[in-house]
Short mmCIF file of C-alpha atoms in Angstrom, two decimals:
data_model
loop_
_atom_site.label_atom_id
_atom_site.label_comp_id
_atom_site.label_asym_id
_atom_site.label_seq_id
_atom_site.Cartn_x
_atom_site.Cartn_y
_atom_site.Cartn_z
CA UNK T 845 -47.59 64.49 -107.24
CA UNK T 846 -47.20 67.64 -105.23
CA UNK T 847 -44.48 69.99 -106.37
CA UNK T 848 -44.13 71.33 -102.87
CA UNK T 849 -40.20 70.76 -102.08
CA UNK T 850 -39.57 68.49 -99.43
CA UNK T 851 -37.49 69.95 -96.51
CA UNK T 852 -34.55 68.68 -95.32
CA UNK T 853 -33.85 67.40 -91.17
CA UNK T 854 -32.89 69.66 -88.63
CA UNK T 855 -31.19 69.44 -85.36
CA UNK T 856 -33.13 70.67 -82.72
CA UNK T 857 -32.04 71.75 -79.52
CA UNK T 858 -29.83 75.77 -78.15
CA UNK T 859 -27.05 76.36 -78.77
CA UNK T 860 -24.75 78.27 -76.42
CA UNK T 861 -22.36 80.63 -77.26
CA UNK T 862 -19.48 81.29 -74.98
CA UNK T 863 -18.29 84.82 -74.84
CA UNK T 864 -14.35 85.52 -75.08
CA UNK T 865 -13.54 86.61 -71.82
CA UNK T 866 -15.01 83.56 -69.83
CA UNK T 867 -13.21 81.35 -72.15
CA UNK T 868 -10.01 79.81 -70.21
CA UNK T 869 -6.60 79.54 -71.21
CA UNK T 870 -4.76 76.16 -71.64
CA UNK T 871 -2.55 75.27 -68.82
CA UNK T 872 1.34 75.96 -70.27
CA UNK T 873 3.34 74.29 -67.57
CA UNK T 874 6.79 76.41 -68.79
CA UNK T 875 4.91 79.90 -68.39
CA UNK T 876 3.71 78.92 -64.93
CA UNK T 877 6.58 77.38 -63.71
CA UNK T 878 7.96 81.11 -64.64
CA UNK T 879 5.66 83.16 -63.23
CA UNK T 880 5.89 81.58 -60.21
CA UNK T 881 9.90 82.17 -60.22
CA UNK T 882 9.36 85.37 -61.64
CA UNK T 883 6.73 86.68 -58.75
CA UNK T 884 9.17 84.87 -56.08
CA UNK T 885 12.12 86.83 -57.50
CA UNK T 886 10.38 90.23 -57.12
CA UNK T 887 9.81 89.10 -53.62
CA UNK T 888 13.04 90.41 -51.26
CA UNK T 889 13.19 87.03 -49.59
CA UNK T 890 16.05 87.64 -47.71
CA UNK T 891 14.26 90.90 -45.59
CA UNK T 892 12.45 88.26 -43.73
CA UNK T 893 9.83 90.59 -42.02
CA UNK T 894 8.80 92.11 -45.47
CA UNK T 895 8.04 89.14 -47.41
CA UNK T 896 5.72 87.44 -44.53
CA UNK T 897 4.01 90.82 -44.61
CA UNK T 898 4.09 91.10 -48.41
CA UNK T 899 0.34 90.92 -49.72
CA UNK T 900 1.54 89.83 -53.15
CA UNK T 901 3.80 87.09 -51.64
CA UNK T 902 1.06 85.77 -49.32
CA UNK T 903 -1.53 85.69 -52.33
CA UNK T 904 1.05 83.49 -54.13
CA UNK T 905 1.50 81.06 -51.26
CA UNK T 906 -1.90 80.94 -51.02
CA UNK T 907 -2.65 80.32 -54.74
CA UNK T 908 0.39 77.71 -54.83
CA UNK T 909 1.50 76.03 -51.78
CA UNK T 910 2.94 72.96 -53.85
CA UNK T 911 6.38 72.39 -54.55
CA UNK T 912 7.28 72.44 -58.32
CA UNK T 913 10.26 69.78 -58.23
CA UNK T 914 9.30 66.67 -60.00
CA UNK T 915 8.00 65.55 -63.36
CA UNK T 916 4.79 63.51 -64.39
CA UNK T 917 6.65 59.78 -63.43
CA UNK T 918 8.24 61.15 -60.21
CA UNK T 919 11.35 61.79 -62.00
CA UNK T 920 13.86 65.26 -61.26
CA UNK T 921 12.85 67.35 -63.76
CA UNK T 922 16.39 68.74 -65.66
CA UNK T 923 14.83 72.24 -67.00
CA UNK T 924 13.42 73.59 -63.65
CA UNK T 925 14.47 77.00 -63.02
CA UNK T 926 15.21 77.65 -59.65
CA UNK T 927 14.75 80.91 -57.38
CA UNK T 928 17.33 83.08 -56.54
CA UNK T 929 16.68 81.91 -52.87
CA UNK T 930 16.09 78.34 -53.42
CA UNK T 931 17.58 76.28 -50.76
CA UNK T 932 19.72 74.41 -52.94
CA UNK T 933 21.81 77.69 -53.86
CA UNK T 934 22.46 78.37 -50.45
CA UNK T 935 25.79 77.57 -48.53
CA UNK T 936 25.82 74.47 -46.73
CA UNK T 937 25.85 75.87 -43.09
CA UNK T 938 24.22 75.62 -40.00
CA UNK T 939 23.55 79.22 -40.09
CA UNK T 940 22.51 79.81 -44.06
CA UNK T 941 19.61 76.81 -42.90
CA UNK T 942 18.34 78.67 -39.53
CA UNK T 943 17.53 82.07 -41.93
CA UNK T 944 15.54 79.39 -44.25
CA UNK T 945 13.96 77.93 -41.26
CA UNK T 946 12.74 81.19 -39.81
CA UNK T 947 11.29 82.24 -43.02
CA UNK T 948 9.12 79.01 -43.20
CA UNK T 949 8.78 79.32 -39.37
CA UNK T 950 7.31 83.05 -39.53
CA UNK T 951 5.23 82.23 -42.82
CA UNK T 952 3.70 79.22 -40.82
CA UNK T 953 2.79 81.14 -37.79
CA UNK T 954 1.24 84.10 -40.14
CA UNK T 955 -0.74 82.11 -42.04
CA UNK T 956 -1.91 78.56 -39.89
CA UNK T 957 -3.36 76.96 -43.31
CA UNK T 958 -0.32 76.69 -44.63
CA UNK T 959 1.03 73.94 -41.92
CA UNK T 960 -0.56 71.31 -43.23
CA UNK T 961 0.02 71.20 -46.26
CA UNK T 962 3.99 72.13 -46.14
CA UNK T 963 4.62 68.90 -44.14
CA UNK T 964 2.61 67.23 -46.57
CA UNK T 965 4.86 68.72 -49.32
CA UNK T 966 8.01 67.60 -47.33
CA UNK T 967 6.75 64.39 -47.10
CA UNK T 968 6.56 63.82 -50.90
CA UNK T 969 9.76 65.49 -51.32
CA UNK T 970 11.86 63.31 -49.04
CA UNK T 971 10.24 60.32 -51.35
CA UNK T 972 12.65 61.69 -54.32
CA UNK T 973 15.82 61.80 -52.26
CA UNK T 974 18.09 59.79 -54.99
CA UNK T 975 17.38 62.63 -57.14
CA UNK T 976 19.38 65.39 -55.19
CA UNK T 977 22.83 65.59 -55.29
CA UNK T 978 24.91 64.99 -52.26
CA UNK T 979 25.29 68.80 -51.16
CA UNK T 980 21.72 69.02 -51.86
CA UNK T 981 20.08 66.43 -49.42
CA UNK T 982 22.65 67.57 -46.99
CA UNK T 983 21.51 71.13 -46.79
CA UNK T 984 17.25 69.25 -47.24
CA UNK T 985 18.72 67.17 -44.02
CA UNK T 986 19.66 70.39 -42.20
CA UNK T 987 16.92 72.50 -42.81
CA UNK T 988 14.50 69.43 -41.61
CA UNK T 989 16.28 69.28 -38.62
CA UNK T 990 15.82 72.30 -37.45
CA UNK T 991 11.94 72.58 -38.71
CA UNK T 992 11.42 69.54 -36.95
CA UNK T 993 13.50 71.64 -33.87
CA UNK T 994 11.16 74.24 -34.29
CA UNK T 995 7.46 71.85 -34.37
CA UNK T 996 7.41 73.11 -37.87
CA UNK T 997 7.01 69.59 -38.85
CA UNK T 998 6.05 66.36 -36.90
CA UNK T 999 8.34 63.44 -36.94
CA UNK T 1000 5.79 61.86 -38.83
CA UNK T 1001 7.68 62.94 -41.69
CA UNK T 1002 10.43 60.57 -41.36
CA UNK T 1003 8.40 57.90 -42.51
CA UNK T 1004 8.98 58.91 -45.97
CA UNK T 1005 12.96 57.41 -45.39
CA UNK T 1006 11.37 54.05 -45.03
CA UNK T 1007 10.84 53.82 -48.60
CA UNK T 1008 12.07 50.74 -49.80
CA UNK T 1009 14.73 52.25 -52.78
CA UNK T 1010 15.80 54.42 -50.33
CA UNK T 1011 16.65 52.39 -48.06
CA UNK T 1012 18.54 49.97 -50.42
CA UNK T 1013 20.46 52.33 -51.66
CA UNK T 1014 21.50 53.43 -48.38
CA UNK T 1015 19.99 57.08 -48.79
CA UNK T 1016 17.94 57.15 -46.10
CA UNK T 1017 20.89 56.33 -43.43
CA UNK T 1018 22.95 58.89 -44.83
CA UNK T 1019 20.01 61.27 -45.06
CA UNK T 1020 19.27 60.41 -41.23
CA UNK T 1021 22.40 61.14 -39.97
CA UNK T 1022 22.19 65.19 -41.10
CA UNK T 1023 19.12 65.16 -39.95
CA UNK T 1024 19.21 64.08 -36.49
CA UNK T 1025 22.73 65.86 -36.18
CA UNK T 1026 21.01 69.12 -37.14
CA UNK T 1027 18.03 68.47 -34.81
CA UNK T 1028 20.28 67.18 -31.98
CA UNK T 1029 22.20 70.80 -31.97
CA UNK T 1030 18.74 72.79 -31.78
CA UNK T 1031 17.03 70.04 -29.32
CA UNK T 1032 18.35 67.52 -26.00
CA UNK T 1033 17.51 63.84 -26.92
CA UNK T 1034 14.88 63.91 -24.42
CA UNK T 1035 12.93 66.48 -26.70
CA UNK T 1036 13.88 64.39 -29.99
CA UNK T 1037 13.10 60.92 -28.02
CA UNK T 1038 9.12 62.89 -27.42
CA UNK T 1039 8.65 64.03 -30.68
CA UNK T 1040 9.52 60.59 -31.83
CA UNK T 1041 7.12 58.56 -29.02
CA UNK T 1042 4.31 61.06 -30.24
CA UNK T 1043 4.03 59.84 -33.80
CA UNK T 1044 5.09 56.29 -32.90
CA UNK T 1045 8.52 56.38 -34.74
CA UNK T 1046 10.42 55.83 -31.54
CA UNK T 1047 10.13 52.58 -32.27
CA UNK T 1048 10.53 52.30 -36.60
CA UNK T 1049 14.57 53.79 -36.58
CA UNK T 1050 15.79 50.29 -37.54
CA UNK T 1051 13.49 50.59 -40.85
CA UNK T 1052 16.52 53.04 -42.04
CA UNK T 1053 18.15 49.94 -42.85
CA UNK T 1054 17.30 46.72 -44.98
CA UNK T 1055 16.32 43.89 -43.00
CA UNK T 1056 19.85 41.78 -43.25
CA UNK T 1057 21.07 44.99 -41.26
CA UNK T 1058 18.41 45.67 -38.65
CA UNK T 1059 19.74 44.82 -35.31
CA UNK T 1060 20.42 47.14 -32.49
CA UNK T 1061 24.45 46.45 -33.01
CA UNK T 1062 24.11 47.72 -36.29
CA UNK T 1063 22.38 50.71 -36.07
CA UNK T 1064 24.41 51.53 -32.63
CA UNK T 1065 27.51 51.30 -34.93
CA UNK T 1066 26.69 53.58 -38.02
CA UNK T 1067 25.12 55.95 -35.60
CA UNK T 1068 27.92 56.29 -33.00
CA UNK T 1069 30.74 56.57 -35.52
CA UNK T 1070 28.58 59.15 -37.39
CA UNK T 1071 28.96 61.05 -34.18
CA UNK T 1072 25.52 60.21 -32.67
CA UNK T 1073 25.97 58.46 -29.58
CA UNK T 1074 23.08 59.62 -28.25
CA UNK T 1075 20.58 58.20 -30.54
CA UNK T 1076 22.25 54.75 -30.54
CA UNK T 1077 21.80 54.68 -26.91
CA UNK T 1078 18.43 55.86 -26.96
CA UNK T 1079 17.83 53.24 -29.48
CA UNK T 1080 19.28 50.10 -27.50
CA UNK T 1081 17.33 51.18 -24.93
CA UNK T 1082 13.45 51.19 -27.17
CA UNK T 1083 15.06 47.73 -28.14
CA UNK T 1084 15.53 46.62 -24.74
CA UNK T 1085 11.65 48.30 -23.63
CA UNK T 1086 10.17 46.30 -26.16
CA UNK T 1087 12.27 42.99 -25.01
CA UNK T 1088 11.27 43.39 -21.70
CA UNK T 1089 7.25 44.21 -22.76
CA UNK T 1090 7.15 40.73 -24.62
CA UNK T 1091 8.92 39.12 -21.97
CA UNK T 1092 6.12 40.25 -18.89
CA UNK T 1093 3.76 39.32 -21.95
CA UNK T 1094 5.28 35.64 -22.55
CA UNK T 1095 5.57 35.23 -18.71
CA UNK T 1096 1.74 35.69 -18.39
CA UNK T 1097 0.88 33.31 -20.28
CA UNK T 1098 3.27 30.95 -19.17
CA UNK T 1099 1.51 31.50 -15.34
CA UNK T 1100 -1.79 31.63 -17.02
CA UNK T 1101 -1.15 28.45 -18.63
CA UNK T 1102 -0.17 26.81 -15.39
CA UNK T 1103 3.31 25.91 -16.35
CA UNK T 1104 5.42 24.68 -13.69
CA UNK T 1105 7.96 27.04 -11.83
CA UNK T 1106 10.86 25.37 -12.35
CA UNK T 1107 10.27 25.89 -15.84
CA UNK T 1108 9.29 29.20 -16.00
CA UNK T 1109 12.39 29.86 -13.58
CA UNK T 1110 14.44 28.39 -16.23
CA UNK T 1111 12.99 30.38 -18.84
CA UNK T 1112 13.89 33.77 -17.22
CA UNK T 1113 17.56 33.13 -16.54
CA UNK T 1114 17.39 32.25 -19.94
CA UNK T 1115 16.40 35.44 -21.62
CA UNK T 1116 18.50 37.48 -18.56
CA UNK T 1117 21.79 35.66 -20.45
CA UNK T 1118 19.89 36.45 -24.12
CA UNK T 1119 18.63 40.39 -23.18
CA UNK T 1120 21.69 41.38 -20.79
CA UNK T 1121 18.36 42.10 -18.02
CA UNK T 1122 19.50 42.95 -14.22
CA UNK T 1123 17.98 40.64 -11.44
CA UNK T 1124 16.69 44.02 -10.59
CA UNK T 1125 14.92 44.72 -13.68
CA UNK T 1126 13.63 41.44 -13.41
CA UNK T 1127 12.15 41.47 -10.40
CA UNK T 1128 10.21 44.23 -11.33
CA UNK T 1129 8.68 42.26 -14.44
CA UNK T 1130 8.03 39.17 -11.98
CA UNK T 1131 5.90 40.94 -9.78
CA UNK T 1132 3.96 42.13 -12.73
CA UNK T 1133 3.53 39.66 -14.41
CA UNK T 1134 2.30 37.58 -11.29
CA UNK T 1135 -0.28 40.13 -10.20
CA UNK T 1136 -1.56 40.70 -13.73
CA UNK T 1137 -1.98 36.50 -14.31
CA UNK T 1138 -4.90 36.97 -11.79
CA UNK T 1139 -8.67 38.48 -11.31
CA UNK T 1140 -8.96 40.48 -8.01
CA UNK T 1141 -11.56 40.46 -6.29
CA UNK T 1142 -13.26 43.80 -6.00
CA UNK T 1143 -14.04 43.82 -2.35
CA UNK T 1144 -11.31 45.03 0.00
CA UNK T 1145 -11.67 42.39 2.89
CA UNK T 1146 -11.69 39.19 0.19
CA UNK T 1147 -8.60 40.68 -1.86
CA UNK T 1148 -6.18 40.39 0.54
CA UNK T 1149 -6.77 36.85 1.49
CA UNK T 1150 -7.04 35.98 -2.32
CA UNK T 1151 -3.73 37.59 -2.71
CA UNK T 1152 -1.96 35.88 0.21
CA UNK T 1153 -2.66 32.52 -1.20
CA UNK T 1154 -1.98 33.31 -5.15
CA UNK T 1155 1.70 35.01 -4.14
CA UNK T 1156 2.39 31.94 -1.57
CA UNK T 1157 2.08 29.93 -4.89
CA UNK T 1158 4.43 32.22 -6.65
CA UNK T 1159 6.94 33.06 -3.97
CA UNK T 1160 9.59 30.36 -5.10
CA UNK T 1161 9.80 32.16 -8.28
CA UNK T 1162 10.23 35.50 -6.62
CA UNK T 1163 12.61 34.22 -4.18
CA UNK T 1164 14.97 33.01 -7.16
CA UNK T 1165 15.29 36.44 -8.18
CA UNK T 1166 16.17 38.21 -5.22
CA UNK T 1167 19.18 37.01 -4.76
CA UNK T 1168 20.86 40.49 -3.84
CA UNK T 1169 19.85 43.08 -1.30
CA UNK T 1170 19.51 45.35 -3.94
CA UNK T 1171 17.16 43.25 -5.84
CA UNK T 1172 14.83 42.74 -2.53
CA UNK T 1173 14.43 46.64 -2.08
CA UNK T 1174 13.41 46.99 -5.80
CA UNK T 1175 10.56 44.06 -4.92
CA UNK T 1176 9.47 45.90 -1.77
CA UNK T 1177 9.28 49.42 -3.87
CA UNK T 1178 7.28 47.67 -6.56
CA UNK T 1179 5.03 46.04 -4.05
CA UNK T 1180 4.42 49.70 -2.29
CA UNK T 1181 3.43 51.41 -5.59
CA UNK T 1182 1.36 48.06 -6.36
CA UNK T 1183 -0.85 48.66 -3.57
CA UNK T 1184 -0.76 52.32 -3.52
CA UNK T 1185 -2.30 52.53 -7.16
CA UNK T 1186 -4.75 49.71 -6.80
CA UNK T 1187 -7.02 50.94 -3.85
CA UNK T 1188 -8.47 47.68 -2.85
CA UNK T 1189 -4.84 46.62 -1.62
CA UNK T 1190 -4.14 49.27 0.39
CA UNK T 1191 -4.91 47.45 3.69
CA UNK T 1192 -3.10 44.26 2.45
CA UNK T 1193 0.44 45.93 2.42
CA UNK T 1194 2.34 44.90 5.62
CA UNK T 1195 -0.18 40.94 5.28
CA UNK T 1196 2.20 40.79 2.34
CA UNK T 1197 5.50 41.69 3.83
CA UNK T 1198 5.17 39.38 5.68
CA UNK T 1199 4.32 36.74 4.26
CA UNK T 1200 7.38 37.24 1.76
CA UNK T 1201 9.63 37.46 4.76
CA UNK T 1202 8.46 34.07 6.40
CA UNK T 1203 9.22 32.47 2.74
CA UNK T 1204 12.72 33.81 2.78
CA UNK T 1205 12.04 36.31 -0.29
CA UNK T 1206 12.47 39.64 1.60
CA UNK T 1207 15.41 39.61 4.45
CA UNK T 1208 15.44 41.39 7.65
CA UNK T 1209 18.05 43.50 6.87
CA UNK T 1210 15.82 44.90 3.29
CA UNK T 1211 12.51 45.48 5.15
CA UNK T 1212 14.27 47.81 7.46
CA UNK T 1213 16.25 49.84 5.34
CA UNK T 1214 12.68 50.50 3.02
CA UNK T 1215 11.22 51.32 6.74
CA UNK T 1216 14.00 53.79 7.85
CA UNK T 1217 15.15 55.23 4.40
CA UNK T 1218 14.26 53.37 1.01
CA UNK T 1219 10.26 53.72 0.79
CA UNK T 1220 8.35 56.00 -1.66
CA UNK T 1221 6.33 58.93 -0.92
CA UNK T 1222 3.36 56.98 -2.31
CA UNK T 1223 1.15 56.02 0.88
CA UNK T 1224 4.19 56.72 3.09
CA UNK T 1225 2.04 57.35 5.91
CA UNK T 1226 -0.45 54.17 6.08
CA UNK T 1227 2.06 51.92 4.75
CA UNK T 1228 4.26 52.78 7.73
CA UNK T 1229 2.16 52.66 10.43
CA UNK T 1230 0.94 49.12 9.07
CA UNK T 1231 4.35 47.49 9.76
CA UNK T 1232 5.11 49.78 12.87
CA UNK T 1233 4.42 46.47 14.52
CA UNK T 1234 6.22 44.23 12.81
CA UNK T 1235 9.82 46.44 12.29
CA UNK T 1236 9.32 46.48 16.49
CA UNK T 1237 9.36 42.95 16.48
CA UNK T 1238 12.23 42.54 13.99
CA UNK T 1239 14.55 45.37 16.13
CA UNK T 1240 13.74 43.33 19.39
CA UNK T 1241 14.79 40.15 17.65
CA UNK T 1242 17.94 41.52 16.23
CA UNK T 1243 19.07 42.83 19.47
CA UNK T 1244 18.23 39.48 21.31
CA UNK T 1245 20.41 37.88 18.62
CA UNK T 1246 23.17 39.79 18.87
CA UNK T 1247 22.54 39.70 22.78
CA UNK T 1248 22.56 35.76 22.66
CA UNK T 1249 25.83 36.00 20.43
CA UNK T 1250 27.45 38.17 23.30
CA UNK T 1251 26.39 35.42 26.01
CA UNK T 1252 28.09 32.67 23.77
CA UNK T 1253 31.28 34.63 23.72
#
């Protein structure tokens, strides 16, 4: 038996050893929270021009662009200390929120990165709405207004007030109303009605309310005695834009289904009654609708006799809705930008005209007030020396009328 000792089991393998200054600090939320405040405060916030030029303040923006408001859980949290500028302090003016906005406005064009990441952080911040007080979203409604004014923001923001609590509770309504009232004194509603179109929220304002109170009488009621006439009006009219879009659409497939006038005649007085539509309006859709329900033929001298017999087919529907003189014009104007835009009809204008006129759709008395006065500068020149001809003919028959009527006298 050997008296050599036996040796005990090592573990193999380096071993690093980290030196004390690359060793990293645990993340205290309090002492960051302060030092954030803290280089903020030293900051002179209120000399506008000085703190977009500050290097220290634009290596802090840099470092942290987020917003420090909420808790883990999306809760308010109580122990945040706040900035001596923070908007929340501020007075709950017009005035107070333009100096805010041109702060964020200057720090935005200075430093470009920042953009995207600020509506971002207005975004999530909207989502906590029912955390604010009352003065608080007011002067957060104000100040988003007028960065939304200013293109600070896209109105792609607003889809944050869709949020379902919010909207229960009846925030996002309330919230809206600053809002737009703030952007509607910096902007016309032409400008606010773009921004909206561009993002595709023209058409999502009802989603401010819960569904037993989305209708256009609704919202047209809270927003005009809020003082906002002009967005209620602007939103009947999306409403009645997207009535009259599925109403060409359901009339196309009515003709492409080869339903019979008389019903689809019926149909349309129908939904004039339901959607408050003129006969003028209407016409307008008619036409449409009938020249989209077929496939024209791409060669010029087969397209107009293709057309002649598909609108002899249709002209007892059209002739139902021209009723008024007013009504035939708006049918003649439609027909002129028809064949103006869609090259291969340009010859088959006045063939048309006339064919409309023989099946009592267009009156005398309409074709020559387009002629003389009423036409479009689209085409003016061909389309008027097509029915040259034919207004001769109609002025010699009107005087040999009214010639005749003398005689009988």
């Amino acid at each position: 038996m050997s008296n050599q000792r036996q040796q005990k089991p090592t573990l193999t393998g380096q071993r690093f050893k980290t030196r004390k200054r690359d060793e990293k600090e645990r993340f205290d939320p309090s002492q960051f929270q302060e030092s954030i405040v803290q280089g903020l405060n030293q900051t002179v916030l209120c000399n506008c021009k000085q703190s977009v030029k500050n290097k220290s303040t634009h290596q802090r923006l840099k470092t942290h662009t987020v917003c420090f408001f909420t808790a883990p859980g999306g809760t308010l949290s109580d122990d945040v200390t706040c900035t001596d500028f923070c908007l929340f302090k501020a007075q709950e003016d017009m005035e107070t929120m333009q100096a805010y906005a041109q702060v964020f406005n200057k720090l935005i064009r200075r430093y470009k990165y920042l953009e995207k990441g600020f509506e971002e952080e207005i975004k999530k911040l909207l989502l906590f709405l029912k955390g604010f007080t009352e003065s608080e979203r007011n002067k957060l409604a104000m100040l988003t207004g007028i960065l939304l004014a200013n293109g600070n923001i896209s109105a792609s923001i607003l889809s944050s007030l869709f949020n379902e609590n919010l909207v229960k509770e009846g925030v996002s309504a309330c919230f809206a109303v600053k809002l737009f009232k703030s952007w509607l004194s910096e902007k016309d509603i032409n400008s606010v009605a773009a921004s909206l179109r561009k993002v595709g929220m023209d058409n999502r304002l009802m989603e401010l309310f819960p569904a037993n109170k989305r209708s256009c009488e609704h919202f047209s009621k809270y927003f005009t005695d809020a003082g906002l006439k002009e967005l209620s009006d602007f939103a009947r009219n999306q409403q009645s834009i997207g009535a009259r879009k599925e109403l060409q659409k359901e009339l196309q497939e009515l003709m492409l289904r080869g339903d019979p006038l008389k019903d689809i005649i019926a149909y349309i007085r129908e939904e004039i009654k339901k959607n408050n539509i003129s006969e003028q309006t209407m016409i307008g859709l008619i036409w449409s609708s009938v020249m989209s329900s077929m496939e024209w033929n791409k060669k010029e001298e087969l397209v107009t006799e293709q057309a002649i017999k598909h609108l002899k087919q249709y002209s007892p529907l059209l002739k139902a809705f021209t009723s008024q003189g007013l009504s035939e014009l708006t049918l003649l104007l439609k027909i002129q930008e028809y064949c103006y835009d869609n090259i291969h009809f340009m010859k088959a204008f006045q063939k048309i005209v006339v064919l409309l006129y023989k099946a009592d759709v267009l009156s005398e008395e309409a074709i020559l007030k387009w002629y003389n006065e009423a036409h479009l500068a689209k085409g003016k020149s061909v389309f008027l020396e097509q029915m040259k001809k034919f207004v001769e003919w109609l002025k010699n028959a009107e005087e040999e009328s009214e010639s005749e009527e003398e005689e009988a006298d």
